Coordinates of C-alpha atoms in Angstrom, one line a residue:
Chain J
M1 CA -32.2 149.5 198.7
R2 CA -30.5 146.5 197.3
R3 CA -26.7 145.4 197.4
Y4 CA -25.1 144.5 194.1
L5 CA -21.7 143.1 193.3
L6 CA -20.9 144.3 189.7
L7 CA -18.1 142.0 188.4
I8 CA -16.0 143.7 185.5
A9 CA -14.6 141.6 182.8
Y10 CA -12.5 142.7 180.0
E11 CA -10.1 141.1 177.5
P12 CA -6.4 141.0 179.0
G13 CA -4.3 143.6 177.6
A14 CA -7.0 146.0 176.6
W15 CA -5.9 148.7 178.9
E16 CA -2.2 148.3 178.0
S17 CA -2.8 148.6 174.3
A18 CA -5.1 151.6 174.8
T19 CA -4.3 154.9 173.3
A20 CA -4.3 158.0 175.5
E21 CA -7.6 159.0 174.2
E22 CA -9.2 155.6 174.8
R23 CA -7.8 155.7 178.4
Q24 CA -9.5 159.0 179.0
G25 CA -12.6 157.3 178.0
Y26 CA -12.1 154.4 180.5
V27 CA -11.6 157.1 183.3
D28 CA -14.5 159.0 182.1
G29 CA -16.7 155.9 182.2
H30 CA -15.7 155.3 185.7
A31 CA -16.3 158.7 186.7
A32 CA -19.8 158.8 185.3
F33 CA -20.5 155.5 187.1
D34 CA -19.4 156.9 190.5
R35 CA -21.8 160.1 190.1
F36 CA -24.7 158.0 189.2
V37 CA -24.3 155.6 192.1
D38 CA -23.8 158.3 194.6
E39 CA -27.0 159.9 193.4
R40 CA -29.0 156.7 193.3
G41 CA -27.4 154.9 196.1
R42 CA -24.1 154.4 197.5
K43 CA -20.7 152.7 196.6
I44 CA -19.5 150.3 199.2
S45 CA -16.2 149.6 197.6
G46 CA -14.6 148.8 194.2
A47 CA -11.2 148.1 192.9
P48 CA -9.4 146.8 190.1
L49 CA -7.7 143.4 190.5
A50 CA -4.6 141.9 189.5
G51 CA -4.3 139.8 186.5
A52 CA -6.2 136.4 186.7
D53 CA -3.0 134.6 185.9
T54 CA -1.5 135.8 189.3
A55 CA -4.7 134.2 191.1
T56 CA -4.3 131.3 193.5
T57 CA -7.3 129.2 194.1
V58 CA -7.8 127.3 197.5
R59 CA -9.8 124.2 197.5
H60 CA -10.2 121.0 199.8
R61 CA -10.0 117.7 198.8
D62 CA -10.2 114.5 200.9
G63 CA -9.8 116.8 204.0
A64 CA -6.4 118.4 202.6
R65 CA -6.1 121.8 201.4
V66 CA -5.0 121.9 197.7
L67 CA -3.9 125.1 196.2
T68 CA -3.9 125.6 192.5
D69 CA -2.4 128.5 190.5
G70 CA -4.8 130.5 188.5
P71 CA -8.5 131.4 188.7
F72 CA -11.3 128.7 189.3
A73 CA -13.0 129.4 185.9
E74 CA -10.9 129.5 182.7
S75 CA -12.4 132.0 180.1
V76 CA -11.4 134.3 177.5
E77 CA -12.7 137.3 179.5
M78 CA -11.2 137.6 183.3
V79 CA -12.7 139.2 186.1
G80 CA -10.6 142.3 186.2
G81 CA -12.2 144.5 188.9
Y82 CA -15.5 144.9 190.9
Y83 CA -17.9 147.4 192.6
D84 CA -20.0 146.6 195.5
V85 CA -22.7 149.1 195.4
E86 CA -26.1 149.7 197.0
L87 CA -28.9 150.7 194.5
P88 CA -32.8 150.3 194.5
D89 CA -33.4 147.5 191.9
L90 CA -31.9 145.8 188.9
D91 CA -32.9 148.5 186.5
V92 CA -31.0 151.2 188.3
A93 CA -28.0 148.6 188.5
I94 CA -28.2 148.0 184.7
E95 CA -28.2 151.8 183.9
A96 CA -25.3 152.2 186.2
A97 CA -23.5 149.3 184.7
S98 CA -24.2 150.9 181.1
L99 CA -22.1 153.9 182.1
L100 CA -19.0 151.9 182.5
P101 CA -16.5 151.7 179.6
P102 CA -18.0 149.9 176.7
A103 CA -15.2 147.4 176.3
Y104 CA -16.3 145.8 179.6
A105 CA -18.8 143.0 180.1
V106 CA -20.3 143.6 183.4
E107 CA -22.0 140.8 185.4
I108 CA -24.5 142.0 188.0
R109 CA -24.9 139.8 191.0
S110 CA -27.4 140.4 193.8
V111 CA -25.8 140.1 197.1
V112 CA -27.5 137.8 199.5
E113 CA -27.4 139.4 203.3
L114 CA -27.1 136.9 206.0
D115 CA -27.3 137.3 209.7
S116 CA -24.9 136.0 212.3
S117 CA -26.6 132.5 212.2
G118 CA -26.4 132.3 208.6
R119 CA -30.1 132.9 207.7
Q120 CA -30.9 135.0 204.6
V121 CA -32.1 138.5 205.7
G122 CA -35.0 140.1 204.1
Chain V
M1 CA -68.2 130.2 180.9
T2 CA -68.6 130.3 184.7
P3 CA -68.2 133.4 186.5
L4 CA -65.2 131.8 187.9
E5 CA -63.8 131.1 184.6
R6 CA -64.8 134.5 183.2
V7 CA -63.0 136.4 186.3
V8 CA -59.8 134.2 185.8
R9 CA -59.8 134.7 182.2
E10 CA -60.4 138.4 182.1
E11 CA -59.0 139.6 185.5
W12 CA -56.2 137.4 186.3
G13 CA -53.5 139.9 185.5
R14 CA -55.2 142.6 187.3
L15 CA -55.6 140.5 190.5
V16 CA -52.0 139.5 190.3
A17 CA -50.8 143.3 189.9
L18 CA -53.1 144.5 192.9
L19 CA -51.6 141.9 195.3
L20 CA -48.0 142.4 194.1
A21 CA -48.5 146.0 194.6
Q22 CA -49.4 145.4 198.1
F23 CA -47.0 142.6 199.2
R24 CA -44.3 142.6 196.6
R25 CA -44.1 138.6 197.0
I26 CA -44.6 137.1 193.7
D27 CA -43.9 133.6 195.0
L28 CA -46.7 134.1 197.6
V29 CA -49.1 136.2 195.3
E30 CA -49.4 133.4 192.7
D31 CA -49.8 130.4 195.2
A32 CA -52.3 132.6 197.2
L33 CA -54.3 133.2 194.1
G34 CA -54.3 129.7 192.8
E35 CA -55.6 128.5 196.2
A36 CA -58.4 131.0 196.4
V37 CA -59.5 129.9 192.9
A38 CA -59.4 126.3 194.0
T39 CA -61.6 127.2 197.2
A40 CA -63.9 129.1 194.8
Q41 CA -64.2 126.1 192.5
A42 CA -65.3 124.0 195.3
T43 CA -67.7 126.2 197.1
W44 CA -69.2 128.6 194.5
T45 CA -72.4 127.2 193.0
D46 CA -75.0 128.8 190.5
A47 CA -77.0 129.9 193.4
A48 CA -74.2 131.1 195.7
T49 CA -71.8 133.2 193.6
P50 CA -70.4 136.2 195.1
D51 CA -71.5 139.6 193.8
N52 CA -67.8 140.8 193.0
P53 CA -66.0 137.5 192.2
A54 CA -62.6 139.3 191.6
G55 CA -63.2 141.2 195.0
W56 CA -63.8 137.8 196.7
L57 CA -60.8 136.2 195.1
V58 CA -58.6 139.2 196.1
T59 CA -59.8 139.0 199.9
A60 CA -59.2 135.3 199.9
A61 CA -55.9 135.4 198.6
R62 CA -54.9 138.5 200.8
R63 CA -55.9 136.5 203.8
R64 CA -53.5 133.5 202.6
I65 CA -50.6 135.7 202.0
L66 CA -50.9 137.5 205.6
D67 CA -51.0 133.9 207.3
R68 CA -47.9 133.1 205.1
L69 CA -46.3 136.1 206.2
R70 CA -47.2 135.4 209.8
A71 CA -45.8 132.1 209.5
E72 CA -42.4 133.2 208.0
A73 CA -42.0 135.9 210.8
M74 CA -42.7 133.3 213.4
A75 CA -40.2 130.9 211.8
A76 CA -37.5 133.5 211.6
R77 CA -38.3 134.6 215.3
K78 CA -38.8 137.9 214.2
E79 CA -41.4 140.6 215.3
P80 CA -43.9 140.3 212.7
L81 CA -43.1 143.6 211.6
L82 CA -43.7 143.1 208.0
T83 CA -47.0 141.5 208.5
V84 CA -48.1 144.4 210.6
E85 CA -47.0 146.9 208.1
A86 CA -49.1 145.0 205.3
E87 CA -52.1 145.0 207.5
R88 CA -51.9 148.6 208.1
R89 CA -52.1 149.3 204.3
P90 CA -55.5 147.5 203.7
K91 CA -57.0 147.9 200.3
E92 CA -60.2 146.2 201.6
G93 CA -63.2 147.0 199.3
V94 CA -61.0 148.0 196.3
M95 CA -63.0 147.5 193.0
V96 CA -60.8 145.4 190.8
D97 CA -61.4 147.5 187.8
D98 CA -61.3 151.0 189.6
G99 CA -59.4 152.6 186.8
S100 CA -56.0 154.1 186.5
V101 CA -54.3 152.9 189.9
V102 CA -54.9 149.5 189.1
D103 CA -54.0 149.9 185.2
D104 CA -50.6 151.3 186.3
D105 CA -50.2 148.2 188.6
L106 CA -51.2 146.1 185.6
L107 CA -48.6 147.7 183.4
R108 CA -45.9 147.1 186.1
L109 CA -46.7 143.7 186.0
V110 CA -46.6 143.4 182.1
L111 CA -43.2 145.2 182.1
M112 CA -41.8 142.9 185.1
C113 CA -42.7 139.8 183.3
A114 CA -41.3 140.9 180.0
H115 CA -38.1 142.3 181.5
P116 CA -34.9 142.3 179.1
A117 CA -32.9 140.5 181.9
L118 CA -35.2 137.4 181.6
P119 CA -34.6 134.7 178.8
P120 CA -37.1 135.5 176.1
E121 CA -38.8 132.3 176.4
G122 CA -39.0 132.3 180.2
A123 CA -40.6 135.9 179.9
S124 CA -43.2 135.0 177.3
A125 CA -44.2 131.8 179.5
L126 CA -44.2 133.9 182.6
S127 CA -46.3 136.8 180.8
L128 CA -48.9 134.1 179.7
R129 CA -49.0 132.6 183.4
L130 CA -49.2 136.1 185.4
V131 CA -50.8 138.4 183.3
M132 CA -53.3 136.1 181.1
G133 CA -53.7 133.3 183.8
L134 CA -53.0 130.5 181.5
S135 CA -52.1 127.2 183.3
T136 CA -48.8 125.8 183.1
A137 CA -50.2 122.8 181.3
D138 CA -51.6 125.0 178.5
I139 CA -48.3 127.2 178.2
A140 CA -46.4 123.8 178.1
R141 CA -48.6 122.7 175.2
L142 CA -48.4 126.0 173.3
F143 CA -44.6 125.9 173.5
L144 CA -44.4 122.0 172.7
V145 CA -42.4 121.1 175.8
P146 CA -43.3 118.8 178.7
E147 CA -45.3 120.4 181.6
T148 CA -42.5 119.6 184.1
T149 CA -39.9 121.6 181.9
M150 CA -42.3 124.5 181.5
A151 CA -43.0 124.5 185.2
A152 CA -39.1 124.8 185.9
R153 CA -38.9 127.6 183.4
I154 CA -41.5 129.6 185.1
T155 CA -40.1 129.0 188.4
R156 CA -36.6 130.0 187.3
A157 CA -38.0 133.2 185.9
K158 CA -39.8 133.9 189.1
K159 CA -36.6 133.1 191.0
K160 CA -34.6 135.6 188.9
I161 CA -37.2 138.4 189.6
V162 CA -36.9 138.1 193.3
A163 CA -33.0 137.5 193.4
A164 CA -32.0 139.9 191.1
G165 CA -34.3 142.5 192.1
I166 CA -36.4 143.2 189.0
P167 CA -38.6 146.1 189.8
F168 CA -42.3 146.3 189.8
A169 CA -42.3 149.6 188.3
I170 CA -42.7 151.8 185.2
P171 CA -39.6 153.2 183.8
G172 CA -39.1 156.8 182.6
T173 CA -40.3 158.1 179.2
D174 CA -36.9 157.8 177.7
A175 CA -36.9 154.0 178.6
I176 CA -40.5 153.0 178.3
G177 CA -40.3 152.6 174.6
E178 CA -37.6 150.0 174.5
R179 CA -39.3 148.0 177.2
L180 CA -42.6 147.9 175.2
D181 CA -40.6 146.8 172.5
V182 CA -39.5 143.7 174.7
V183 CA -43.2 143.1 175.7
A184 CA -44.1 142.9 171.9
H185 CA -41.2 140.7 171.3
T186 CA -42.3 138.3 174.3
A187 CA -45.9 138.4 172.9
Y188 CA -44.8 137.3 169.5
L189 CA -42.6 134.6 170.7
A190 CA -45.6 133.1 172.4
F191 CA -47.8 133.6 169.3
T192 CA -45.3 131.8 166.8
A193 CA -44.9 129.0 169.3
G194 CA -48.4 128.4 168.7
Y195 CA -48.0 128.1 165.0
A196 CA -44.9 126.2 165.0
P197 CA -45.4 122.8 163.3
G198 CA -46.0 120.2 166.0
S199 CA -46.3 116.4 165.9
G200 CA -49.8 116.8 164.4
P201 CA -52.5 119.5 164.0
D202 CA -53.5 120.8 167.3
L203 CA -56.4 123.2 167.2
L204 CA -56.1 124.1 170.9
R205 CA -52.5 125.4 170.2
A206 CA -54.1 128.0 167.9
E207 CA -56.6 129.0 170.2
L208 CA -53.7 129.4 172.9
A209 CA -51.7 131.4 170.4
G210 CA -54.7 133.9 170.6
E211 CA -53.8 134.6 174.1
A212 CA -50.6 136.1 172.8
I213 CA -52.7 138.6 170.8
R214 CA -54.6 139.5 174.2
L215 CA -51.6 140.0 175.9
A216 CA -50.1 142.5 173.1
D217 CA -53.7 144.1 173.3
V218 CA -53.7 144.5 177.0
A219 CA -50.3 146.1 176.8
H220 CA -51.5 148.3 173.9
R221 CA -54.5 149.6 175.9
L222 CA -52.3 150.4 178.9
R223 CA -49.7 152.3 177.0
P224 CA -50.6 153.0 173.2
N225 CA -47.7 152.3 171.2
D226 CA -46.9 151.9 167.4
T227 CA -44.8 148.6 168.0
L228 CA -47.7 146.9 169.8
A229 CA -50.4 148.2 167.4
F230 CA -48.5 146.9 164.3
L231 CA -48.0 143.8 166.1
V232 CA -51.7 143.2 167.1
V233 CA -52.6 143.7 163.5
L234 CA -50.1 141.2 162.1
M235 CA -51.0 138.6 164.6
T236 CA -54.6 139.1 164.4
L237 CA -54.5 138.8 160.5
Q238 CA -52.5 135.6 160.7
H239 CA -54.8 134.4 163.5
S240 CA -57.9 135.0 161.6
R241 CA -56.9 132.1 159.1
R242 CA -56.7 129.3 162.0
D243 CA -59.8 127.7 161.0
A244 CA -59.0 127.4 157.4
R245 CA -55.5 126.3 158.0
V246 CA -56.4 122.6 158.8
G247 CA -58.4 120.5 156.5
P248 CA -61.0 118.0 157.4
D249 CA -58.2 115.1 157.4
G250 CA -56.2 117.3 159.7
A251 CA -53.6 118.1 157.1
L252 CA -52.1 121.4 156.7
V253 CA -53.7 123.6 154.0
L254 CA -51.4 126.2 152.2
L255 CA -52.8 129.8 152.0
A256 CA -53.6 129.7 148.3
D257 CA -55.8 126.6 149.1
Q258 CA -57.7 127.8 152.0
D259 CA -61.5 128.4 152.0
R260 CA -61.6 132.1 152.5
G261 CA -65.1 131.8 153.6
R262 CA -63.7 130.2 157.0
W263 CA -61.5 133.1 157.7
H264 CA -62.5 135.1 160.7
H265 CA -63.6 138.3 158.5
D266 CA -64.8 140.2 161.7
E267 CA -61.4 140.1 163.1
I268 CA -59.8 140.8 159.7
E269 CA -61.9 144.1 159.6
R270 CA -60.8 145.2 163.0
A271 CA -57.3 144.5 162.3
L272 CA -57.3 146.5 159.2
A273 CA -59.1 149.3 160.8
L274 CA -56.3 149.4 163.5
L275 CA -53.7 149.2 160.8
A276 CA -55.1 152.3 159.1
E277 CA -55.2 154.1 162.2
T278 CA -51.8 153.5 163.2
D279 CA -50.3 154.0 159.8
S280 CA -52.0 157.6 159.7
G281 CA -50.0 158.5 162.8
P282 CA -46.1 159.4 163.0
A283 CA -43.6 157.3 161.4
P284 CA -42.6 154.1 163.2
S285 CA -40.9 154.7 166.3
S286 CA -38.3 151.8 166.1
P287 CA -36.7 149.2 163.8
L288 CA -39.1 146.8 165.6
A289 CA -42.0 148.6 164.8
R290 CA -41.0 149.3 161.1
S291 CA -40.5 145.5 160.7
Y292 CA -43.9 144.7 162.2
R293 CA -45.6 147.3 160.1
L294 CA -44.1 145.8 156.9
Q295 CA -45.3 142.4 157.9
A296 CA -48.7 143.5 158.8
L297 CA -49.0 145.1 155.3
V298 CA -47.9 141.8 153.8
A299 CA -50.6 139.9 155.7
A300 CA -53.3 142.8 155.2
E301 CA -52.6 142.3 151.4
H302 CA -53.4 138.5 151.7
A303 CA -56.3 139.4 154.0
S304 CA -57.9 141.8 151.4
A305 CA -57.5 139.4 148.2
P306 CA -61.2 137.8 147.8
T307 CA -59.4 135.0 145.7
P308 CA -55.7 133.9 145.6
G309 CA -55.8 135.1 142.1
D310 CA -56.5 138.7 143.1
T311 CA -53.4 138.7 145.6
R312 CA -51.1 141.8 144.7
W313 CA -47.8 139.9 144.6
D314 CA -46.3 142.9 143.1
R315 CA -46.9 145.0 146.1
I316 CA -46.1 142.0 148.6
A317 CA -42.6 141.6 146.6
S318 CA -42.0 145.3 147.2
L319 CA -42.9 145.4 150.9
Y320 CA -40.6 142.4 151.4
A321 CA -37.7 144.3 149.6
V322 CA -38.1 147.1 152.2
L323 CA -38.4 144.6 155.0
E324 CA -35.0 142.9 153.9
Q325 CA -33.5 146.6 154.4
V326 CA -35.0 147.0 157.7
S327 CA -34.1 143.6 159.1
P328 CA -32.3 141.5 156.5
S329 CA -32.4 137.7 157.1
P330 CA -32.3 134.6 155.0
A331 CA -36.0 133.9 155.9
V332 CA -37.0 137.6 154.6
R333 CA -35.2 136.9 151.4
V334 CA -36.8 133.4 150.9
A335 CA -40.2 135.0 151.4
R336 CA -39.3 137.9 149.1
A337 CA -38.2 135.2 146.3
V338 CA -41.7 133.6 146.8
A339 CA -43.4 136.8 146.0
V340 CA -41.3 137.8 143.2
A341 CA -41.8 134.4 141.6
E342 CA -45.6 135.0 141.8
A343 CA -45.2 138.6 140.4
D344 CA -42.6 138.2 137.6
G345 CA -42.2 134.3 137.2
A346 CA -40.1 131.5 138.7
R347 CA -36.9 132.5 137.3
A348 CA -37.0 135.9 138.9
G349 CA -37.4 134.2 142.1
L350 CA -34.8 131.7 141.7
A351 CA -32.4 134.6 140.9
L352 CA -33.0 136.0 144.4
L353 CA -32.1 132.6 146.0
D354 CA -28.6 132.5 144.5
G355 CA -26.0 132.2 147.4
V356 CA -28.7 132.1 150.2
V357 CA -27.5 130.0 153.0
M358 CA -30.3 128.9 155.5
A359 CA -30.5 125.8 158.0
G360 CA -33.5 123.6 157.6
H361 CA -35.9 122.5 155.1
R362 CA -37.7 125.6 153.9
L363 CA -35.0 126.8 151.4
P364 CA -34.6 123.7 149.4
A365 CA -38.5 123.3 149.4
V366 CA -39.1 126.6 147.9
R367 CA -36.0 126.2 145.4
G368 CA -37.6 122.7 144.5
E369 CA -41.0 124.4 143.8
L370 CA -39.6 127.2 141.8
L371 CA -37.4 125.0 139.8
A372 CA -40.3 122.6 139.0
R373 CA -42.5 125.7 137.9
A374 CA -39.6 126.9 135.8
G375 CA -39.4 123.3 134.0
D376 CA -36.2 122.1 135.6
V377 CA -37.8 118.8 136.6
V378 CA -34.5 117.1 137.6
E379 CA -33.1 119.7 139.6
A380 CA -36.4 120.3 141.1
R381 CA -36.6 116.7 142.3
A382 CA -33.2 116.8 143.7
A383 CA -33.9 120.0 145.8
L384 CA -37.4 118.7 147.1
S385 CA -35.5 115.3 148.1
E386 CA -33.1 117.3 149.9
S387 CA -35.9 119.3 151.6
I388 CA -37.8 116.0 152.7
S389 CA -34.7 114.6 154.0
L390 CA -34.5 117.7 156.3
C391 CA -38.1 118.2 157.3
D392 CA -39.1 116.9 160.7
N393 CA -42.7 117.7 160.5
D394 CA -45.0 115.0 159.4
I395 CA -47.6 117.0 157.7
E396 CA -45.2 119.2 155.9
R397 CA -43.2 116.2 154.6
R398 CA -46.1 114.5 153.3
H399 CA -46.9 117.8 151.3
L400 CA -43.2 117.7 149.9
E401 CA -43.3 114.1 148.9
G402 CA -46.5 114.6 147.2
R403 CA -45.2 117.3 145.2
R404 CA -42.0 115.6 144.3
D405 CA -44.1 112.6 143.0
E406 CA -46.2 114.8 140.8
L407 CA -42.8 115.5 139.0
G408 CA -42.6 111.9 137.7
P409 CA -39.9 109.4 138.6

């Protein structure tokens, strides 16, 4: 089993402007995803995120902490949610991501597991 | 060819697949096999070549991999569980060509290298490296990039396979067709790279393009599929003209001017037989298969014409008209216009170019040629001049300049 983080991007306002029928489509997509992941692996967590316009980015510059309002990467698509899952391989992760609502762009990232001393495991 | 060259050329992909099936470590497998080949190069002589060269290489590579795994386990201060486990699953004495088990491993390797999550050019290069055993230098030459660029591209593709968890696996029947289409596309990308105009004629690049045919052929033998079959036909027919494409002075020779006696007619016959066999089967399974089929039929028309004058341009024009419906693009439209011009006259061809937009020198070159044939000398010269200014290939530019100068001042 490998651990993947699925970052979900969608255009802001897509949900707000969706019709009741379209919203049902979103709900069905997530339900199908959940069932598939349960069958082939397991879901560790997953959640929608508050808008990127409410994000705060923390950096250090010249030894001082600097806060900026907003996400660290500006783009049209914003990360609006995530799933943290365990699945056998990338093919299965792609299959799972394909079940999510088609309005999303889903970025699949392999999670690197580290031991207590910071060494990569496996 | 020495026994070592033969085994590298013909068995490389099987050896990689066999070791990958056991160790699942693409980084270690490739290095270890490379080192085993280097050792063989230094120690095998005519008198002392192993009875089973492939088996020798696998055994030598396996030992190196186990050494590396042990060293890694020591470095990580872990019990060498992984190593022990690998050692408990020995495949000693396995014949490299022992049938379906290894065939499945080879198919897994082919599908892994041509995975849709990899960038197409990376997948293409990786397939030539791992399945066909081509050197990075040769692959760089094929794709016309510096060797360091190609090495980085291959390394990046391998890194992604490991980091992203691209599986060494055969997908289910509902997904395999789509994946074989990617394999076909990957092979065709390598093939067309070999025929892309370079800085000068490079016969070796044409030979390297032949490796792409072998790649598609390997995949087709493992899992017969119409997309791959039509592609093998298409590439074989184009490749059969390689010796006639270059004149004695190194200049490019156009199809109509080629010495057809220098075409590889044995290859043409084999390709036409495969085309007939595949075409008698079910209708093409995918848009890609339809597209390769139509292009293969066009190539077959050219290959079957004893002289340029015998070419059935009417049939070729109809094939391009269908191809334009299957996969519309300006390039297909231009090819169709050329065929229509041959069949029905330059004016009919020119009419098809109205409103076509395509970057590069090819569109004004074709338009200039057709205008010249239609007798519009002034417009023809203007189009050819435009084409010359856009052409970055010496050989083609010289041809265009010659054509323009024939039209007078």
